[in-house]
Amino acid sequence: MMKYRALFLDIDDTLIGTNKNISAVNLEAIHRAQQAGIFVTIATGRSYLGSASILAQLEVHGPVIVYGGAGIVDNLTGEMLFNGSIDKALIRESLAYANKWGVHAQIYQGDMIISAEENEFTKRYSRTLNLPFLVDPLVGEKDWEDVPKVLVYVTPGEAEAEMLSRFIEQFGGRLEIASSKPGFIELNRLGSHKGSALLQVADILGISAAQTVAIGDNTLDYQMIQMAGLGVCVENGQQLVKDIADVVAPSCDDDGVAWVINELMLPNGRNKPI
């Protein structure tokens, strides 16, 4: 019997590299894992619709983790199994705080992006992920229900780390705050993160956390990598995440996902405790 029975994959800069596609090597390894009886799913900061093309390629038949752990969706039925919505007062406060510092912020309802204005970032983001976008100048003044995530965007550079620190100082202990990629600051309900979602999915599958493998690259993946039976950070990941990972795999551009599957999960690999 194989030690690991489920694999949780971050998408951006983990499963897909700089060319924004799943490599043939990674895809082949994933399908081999599925044929061997390993459940493979995603754990992403993206929305469900924004993950659709990836899910189709992976042929996921079961629960998927979206919105950084604030949502779990059954990919077979489209049913929302878990929705960790942010308190409406915290939504207003976080939007006001972003506005105070002159940085872009957007909220999500279902797969709809909502922001006070349209700009180059929102155009690029909605186009890349094929998501509907709504401009609402009063977004920061309304009471929003069922919002799983607030995304703050800061132009990557020196100001990014400073802005992340400001949000942590202002909202730490009240919201989950993480960086998912350069320029992206993700705000989720306290306690709703990829790690807690991994535990929920493992329970749905009827397996223990010790039987799971999680692969990621950034602080949005931190708890997931901590809580999985085998936590893996790809070589291109943040040092903070590498420090707590059980294994550092090759980079996203060097088929790190395939390496983990072939070397650590499948019966013909090492497949032994780390």
Tab-separated table of C-alpha atoms in Angstrom:
chain	number	residue	atom	x	y	z
A	1	MET	CA	0.000	0.000	0.000
A	2	MET	CA	1.306	3.445	-0.935
A	3	LYS	CA	2.204	5.818	1.876
A	4	TYR	CA	0.657	8.872	0.179
A	5	ARG	CA	-2.883	8.846	-1.190
A	6	ALA	CA	-3.582	12.488	-2.092
A	7	LEU	CA	-1.606	15.282	-3.746
A	8	PHE	CA	-2.491	18.970	-3.342
A	9	LEU	CA	-0.992	21.326	-5.932
A	10	ASP	CA	-0.664	25.078	-5.923
A	11	ILE	CA	-1.085	26.325	-9.495
A	12	ASP	CA	0.880	29.489	-10.187
A	13	ASP	CA	4.668	29.172	-9.998
A	14	THR	CA	4.307	25.570	-8.793
A	15	LEU	CA	2.304	23.452	-11.225
A	16	ILE	CA	2.726	25.969	-14.029
A	17	GLY	CA	5.918	27.867	-14.733
A	18	THR	CA	6.822	31.097	-16.415
A	19	ASN	CA	5.210	30.007	-19.696
A	20	LYS	CA	1.845	29.702	-17.839
A	21	ASN	CA	1.226	26.145	-19.069
A	22	ILE	CA	1.338	22.702	-17.483
A	23	SER	CA	4.358	20.931	-18.938
A	24	ALA	CA	3.891	17.609	-20.704
A	25	VAL	CA	6.231	16.030	-18.142
A	26	ASN	CA	4.153	17.241	-15.191
A	27	LEU	CA	0.874	16.265	-16.829
A	28	GLU	CA	2.092	12.769	-17.651
A	29	ALA	CA	3.298	12.248	-14.074
A	30	ILE	CA	-0.027	13.480	-12.674
A	31	HIS	CA	-1.995	11.067	-14.843
A	32	ARG	CA	0.301	8.224	-13.800
A	33	ALA	CA	-0.351	9.111	-10.163
A	34	GLN	CA	-4.102	9.100	-10.787
A	35	GLN	CA	-3.872	5.719	-12.505
A	36	ALA	CA	-2.030	4.429	-9.435
A	37	GLY	CA	-4.965	5.485	-7.252
A	38	ILE	CA	-3.603	8.784	-5.916
A	39	PHE	CA	-6.164	11.587	-5.677
A	40	VAL	CA	-4.721	14.725	-7.295
A	41	THR	CA	-6.301	18.130	-6.784
A	42	ILE	CA	-5.447	21.828	-6.726
A	43	ALA	CA	-5.102	24.238	-3.820
A	44	THR	CA	-5.040	27.706	-5.322
A	45	GLY	CA	-5.704	31.339	-4.585
A	46	ARG	CA	-7.638	31.494	-7.840
A	47	SER	CA	-11.412	31.301	-8.065
A	48	TYR	CA	-13.127	28.131	-9.262
A	49	LEU	CA	-13.841	29.579	-12.717
A	50	GLY	CA	-10.301	30.947	-12.893
A	51	SER	CA	-9.032	27.393	-12.368
A	52	ALA	CA	-11.300	25.761	-14.963
A	53	SER	CA	-8.730	25.200	-17.700
A	54	ILE	CA	-6.273	23.636	-15.241
A	55	LEU	CA	-8.943	21.384	-13.741
A	56	ALA	CA	-9.951	20.183	-17.191
A	57	GLN	CA	-6.378	19.171	-17.997
A	58	LEU	CA	-5.891	17.438	-14.650
A	59	GLU	CA	-9.270	15.654	-14.827
A	60	VAL	CA	-9.960	16.201	-11.133
A	61	HIS	CA	-12.905	14.109	-9.919
A	62	GLY	CA	-13.614	15.423	-6.451
A	63	PRO	CA	-13.036	18.399	-4.140
A	64	VAL	CA	-10.778	21.296	-5.130
A	65	ILE	CA	-9.462	24.119	-2.939
A	66	VAL	CA	-9.920	27.681	-4.210
A	67	TYR	CA	-9.618	31.235	-2.890
A	68	GLY	CA	-6.551	30.323	-0.837
A	69	GLY	CA	-8.515	27.829	1.262
A	70	ALA	CA	-11.645	29.937	1.718
A	71	GLY	CA	-13.550	27.743	-0.729
A	72	ILE	CA	-13.870	24.010	-1.392
A	73	VAL	CA	-15.827	22.956	-4.485
A	74	ASP	CA	-16.835	19.499	-5.697
A	75	ASN	CA	-15.474	19.494	-9.249
A	76	LEU	CA	-17.911	16.747	-10.257
A	77	THR	CA	-21.062	18.662	-9.335
A	78	GLY	CA	-19.941	22.276	-8.904
A	79	GLU	CA	-21.356	22.237	-5.370
A	80	MET	CA	-19.692	24.554	-2.861
A	81	LEU	CA	-18.689	22.312	0.038
A	82	PHE	CA	-17.164	25.102	2.133
A	83	ASN	CA	-17.358	28.877	1.907
A	84	GLY	CA	-15.269	30.857	4.381
A	85	SER	CA	-16.670	34.335	3.858
A	86	ILE	CA	-15.027	37.424	5.332
A	87	ASP	CA	-17.006	39.523	7.813
A	88	LYS	CA	-18.555	42.472	5.977
A	89	ALA	CA	-17.103	45.022	8.413
A	90	LEU	CA	-13.606	43.681	7.738
A	91	ILE	CA	-14.234	43.896	3.999
A	92	ARG	CA	-15.078	47.585	4.304
A	93	GLU	CA	-12.115	48.201	6.583
A	94	SER	CA	-9.628	46.425	4.318
A	95	LEU	CA	-10.859	48.269	1.224
A	96	ALA	CA	-10.598	51.584	3.085
A	97	TYR	CA	-7.102	50.710	4.260
A	98	ALA	CA	-5.985	49.898	0.713
A	99	ASN	CA	-7.484	53.178	-0.478
A	100	LYS	CA	-5.651	55.039	2.298
A	101	TRP	CA	-2.312	53.819	0.934
A	102	GLY	CA	-3.292	54.270	-2.703
A	103	VAL	CA	-3.120	50.605	-3.710
A	104	HIS	CA	-5.601	48.599	-5.737
A	105	ALA	CA	-8.016	46.227	-4.000
A	106	GLN	CA	-10.747	43.972	-5.358
A	107	ILE	CA	-13.289	41.594	-3.870
A	108	TYR	CA	-14.857	38.410	-5.195
A	109	GLN	CA	-18.457	37.229	-5.288
A	110	GLY	CA	-18.740	33.825	-6.841
A	111	ASP	CA	-16.432	34.174	-9.817
A	112	MET	CA	-17.109	37.897	-10.255
A	113	ILE	CA	-14.335	40.416	-9.550
A	114	ILE	CA	-15.585	43.720	-8.143
A	115	SER	CA	-13.497	46.872	-7.816
A	116	ALA	CA	-14.017	50.614	-7.541
A	117	GLU	CA	-12.324	51.214	-10.873
A	118	GLU	CA	-10.949	49.528	-13.937
A	119	ASN	CA	-7.202	49.750	-14.499
A	120	GLU	CA	-4.437	47.918	-16.314
A	121	PHE	CA	-4.158	45.349	-13.539
A	122	THR	CA	-7.873	44.483	-13.525
A	123	LYS	CA	-7.905	44.245	-17.324
A	124	ARG	CA	-4.914	41.908	-17.357
A	125	TYR	CA	-6.127	39.847	-14.404
A	126	SER	CA	-9.667	39.286	-15.677
A	127	ARG	CA	-8.414	38.569	-19.202
A	128	THR	CA	-5.772	36.073	-18.052
A	129	LEU	CA	-8.189	34.113	-15.858
A	130	ASN	CA	-11.248	34.690	-18.073
A	131	LEU	CA	-13.239	36.166	-15.192
A	132	PRO	CA	-16.138	38.646	-15.327
A	133	PHE	CA	-15.314	42.065	-13.888
A	134	LEU	CA	-17.679	44.638	-12.393
A	135	VAL	CA	-16.809	48.275	-11.718
A	136	ASP	CA	-18.633	49.596	-8.642
A	137	PRO	CA	-17.397	52.992	-7.397
A	138	LEU	CA	-19.261	52.364	-4.119
A	139	VAL	CA	-17.721	48.954	-3.466
A	140	GLY	CA	-16.058	50.189	-0.280
A	141	GLU	CA	-19.288	51.582	1.180
A	142	LYS	CA	-21.517	48.520	0.836
A	143	ASP	CA	-22.132	45.526	3.077
A	144	TRP	CA	-21.002	42.528	1.050
A	145	GLU	CA	-22.044	38.946	1.735
A	146	ASP	CA	-20.271	35.740	0.660
A	147	VAL	CA	-16.917	37.351	-0.134
A	148	PRO	CA	-14.175	34.718	0.296
A	149	LYS	CA	-11.213	36.933	-0.532
A	150	VAL	CA	-9.933	40.467	-0.858
A	151	LEU	CA	-6.972	40.834	-3.195
A	152	VAL	CA	-4.654	43.817	-2.827
A	153	TYR	CA	-2.245	44.536	-5.657
A	154	VAL	CA	0.995	46.445	-5.178
A	155	THR	CA	3.400	47.094	-8.027
A	156	PRO	CA	6.203	44.556	-7.393
A	157	GLY	CA	9.289	46.190	-5.943
A	158	GLU	CA	10.626	47.684	-2.748
A	159	ALA	CA	7.225	49.013	-1.600
A	160	GLU	CA	5.659	45.553	-1.746
A	161	ALA	CA	7.261	44.187	1.444
A	162	GLU	CA	6.467	47.418	3.287
A	163	MET	CA	2.814	47.256	2.237
A	164	LEU	CA	2.546	43.603	3.268
A	165	SER	CA	3.943	44.538	6.685
A	166	ARG	CA	1.376	47.318	7.014
A	167	PHE	CA	-1.502	44.951	6.301
A	168	ILE	CA	-0.141	42.387	8.739
A	169	GLU	CA	0.187	45.062	11.431
A	170	GLN	CA	-3.330	46.356	10.777
A	171	PHE	CA	-5.186	43.061	10.293
A	172	GLY	CA	-3.001	40.388	11.888
A	173	GLY	CA	-5.079	38.232	14.227
A	174	ARG	CA	-8.258	39.280	12.420
A	175	LEU	CA	-7.580	38.065	8.878
A	176	GLU	CA	-5.291	35.570	7.175
A	177	ILE	CA	-2.721	37.618	5.246
A	178	ALA	CA	-0.319	36.114	2.722
A	179	SER	CA	1.568	36.819	-0.478
A	180	SER	CA	0.652	34.529	-3.372
A	181	LYS	CA	3.028	35.986	-5.964
A	182	PRO	CA	4.950	39.231	-6.508
A	183	GLY	CA	2.589	42.145	-5.915
A	184	PHE	CA	-0.322	40.046	-4.615
A	185	ILE	CA	-1.486	40.403	-0.991
A	186	GLU	CA	-4.326	37.995	-0.198
A	187	LEU	CA	-6.786	38.535	2.654
A	188	ASN	CA	-8.977	35.660	3.863
A	189	ARG	CA	-11.155	34.958	6.875
A	190	LEU	CA	-9.121	34.095	9.961
A	191	GLY	CA	-8.639	30.325	10.062
A	192	SER	CA	-9.468	29.859	6.378
A	193	HIS	CA	-6.249	28.906	4.623
A	194	LYS	CA	-4.943	26.129	2.424
A	195	GLY	CA	-3.865	24.091	5.434
A	196	SER	CA	-7.306	24.033	7.039
A	197	ALA	CA	-8.854	23.254	3.653
A	198	LEU	CA	-6.415	20.373	3.116
A	199	LEU	CA	-7.569	18.843	6.399
A	200	GLN	CA	-11.207	19.205	5.353
A	201	VAL	CA	-10.592	17.553	1.982
A	202	ALA	CA	-8.609	14.739	3.599
A	203	ASP	CA	-11.593	14.137	5.882
A	204	ILE	CA	-13.939	14.066	2.876
A	205	LEU	CA	-11.644	11.511	1.207
A	206	GLY	CA	-11.477	9.435	4.374
A	207	ILE	CA	-7.711	9.676	4.741
A	208	SER	CA	-5.378	11.192	7.330
A	209	ALA	CA	-3.231	14.294	6.902
A	210	ALA	CA	-0.205	11.981	7.103
A	211	GLN	CA	-1.285	10.457	3.784
A	212	THR	CA	-1.227	13.786	1.937
A	213	VAL	CA	1.441	15.595	-0.063
A	214	ALA	CA	1.295	19.351	-0.696
A	215	ILE	CA	3.469	21.326	-3.113
A	216	GLY	CA	3.673	25.123	-3.187
A	217	ASP	CA	5.970	28.114	-3.429
A	218	ASN	CA	4.759	31.074	-1.356
A	219	THR	CA	3.321	32.120	1.988
A	220	LEU	CA	-0.223	31.376	0.819
A	221	ASP	CA	0.972	27.733	0.793
A	222	TYR	CA	2.689	27.928	4.188
A	223	GLN	CA	0.081	26.199	6.384
A	224	MET	CA	-0.690	23.614	3.715
A	225	ILE	CA	2.963	22.610	3.503
A	226	GLN	CA	3.148	22.518	7.307
A	227	MET	CA	0.058	20.352	7.739
A	228	ALA	CA	0.552	17.838	4.929
A	229	GLY	CA	2.178	14.486	5.595
A	230	LEU	CA	4.866	15.566	3.145
A	231	GLY	CA	5.264	19.299	2.589
A	232	VAL	CA	7.197	20.357	-0.496
A	233	CYS	CA	8.405	23.745	-1.706
A	234	VAL	CA	9.678	24.176	-5.247
A	235	GLU	CA	13.148	25.634	-5.711
A	236	ASN	CA	11.784	28.959	-6.982
A	237	GLY	CA	9.710	29.376	-3.806
A	238	GLN	CA	10.141	31.892	-1.005
A	239	GLN	CA	12.876	31.089	1.511
A	240	LEU	CA	10.412	31.304	4.401
A	241	VAL	CA	8.463	28.435	2.827
A	242	LYS	CA	11.558	26.404	1.983
A	243	ASP	CA	12.592	26.613	5.621
A	244	ILE	CA	9.497	24.754	6.849
A	245	ALA	CA	9.174	22.290	3.948
A	246	ASP	CA	10.152	18.632	4.350
A	247	VAL	CA	11.614	18.648	0.849
A	248	VAL	CA	12.720	21.268	-1.678
A	249	ALA	CA	11.907	20.055	-5.195
A	250	PRO	CA	13.158	21.309	-8.564
A	251	SER	CA	11.649	24.601	-9.728
A	252	CYS	CA	8.332	25.072	-11.490
A	253	ASP	CA	10.226	25.424	-14.771
A	254	ASP	CA	12.107	22.172	-14.117
A	255	ASP	CA	9.053	19.943	-13.574
A	256	GLY	CA	9.235	19.887	-9.788
A	257	VAL	CA	5.747	18.380	-9.530
A	258	ALA	CA	6.741	15.415	-11.701
A	259	TRP	CA	9.888	14.931	-9.621
A	260	VAL	CA	7.848	14.675	-6.402
A	261	ILE	CA	5.420	12.194	-7.940
A	262	ASN	CA	8.065	10.021	-9.551
A	263	GLU	CA	10.621	10.072	-6.750
A	264	LEU	CA	8.520	10.251	-3.599
A	265	MET	CA	5.016	9.019	-4.334
A	266	LEU	CA	4.830	6.270	-6.955
A	267	PRO	CA	5.829	2.704	-6.031
A	268	ASN	CA	8.834	2.742	-8.347
A	269	GLY	CA	10.195	5.841	-6.617
A	270	ARG	CA	11.707	6.107	-3.164
A	271	ASN	CA	8.251	6.568	-1.592
A	272	LYS	CA	9.561	6.522	1.942
A	273	PRO	CA	9.248	8.816	4.957
A	274	ILE	CA	11.347	11.978	4.801
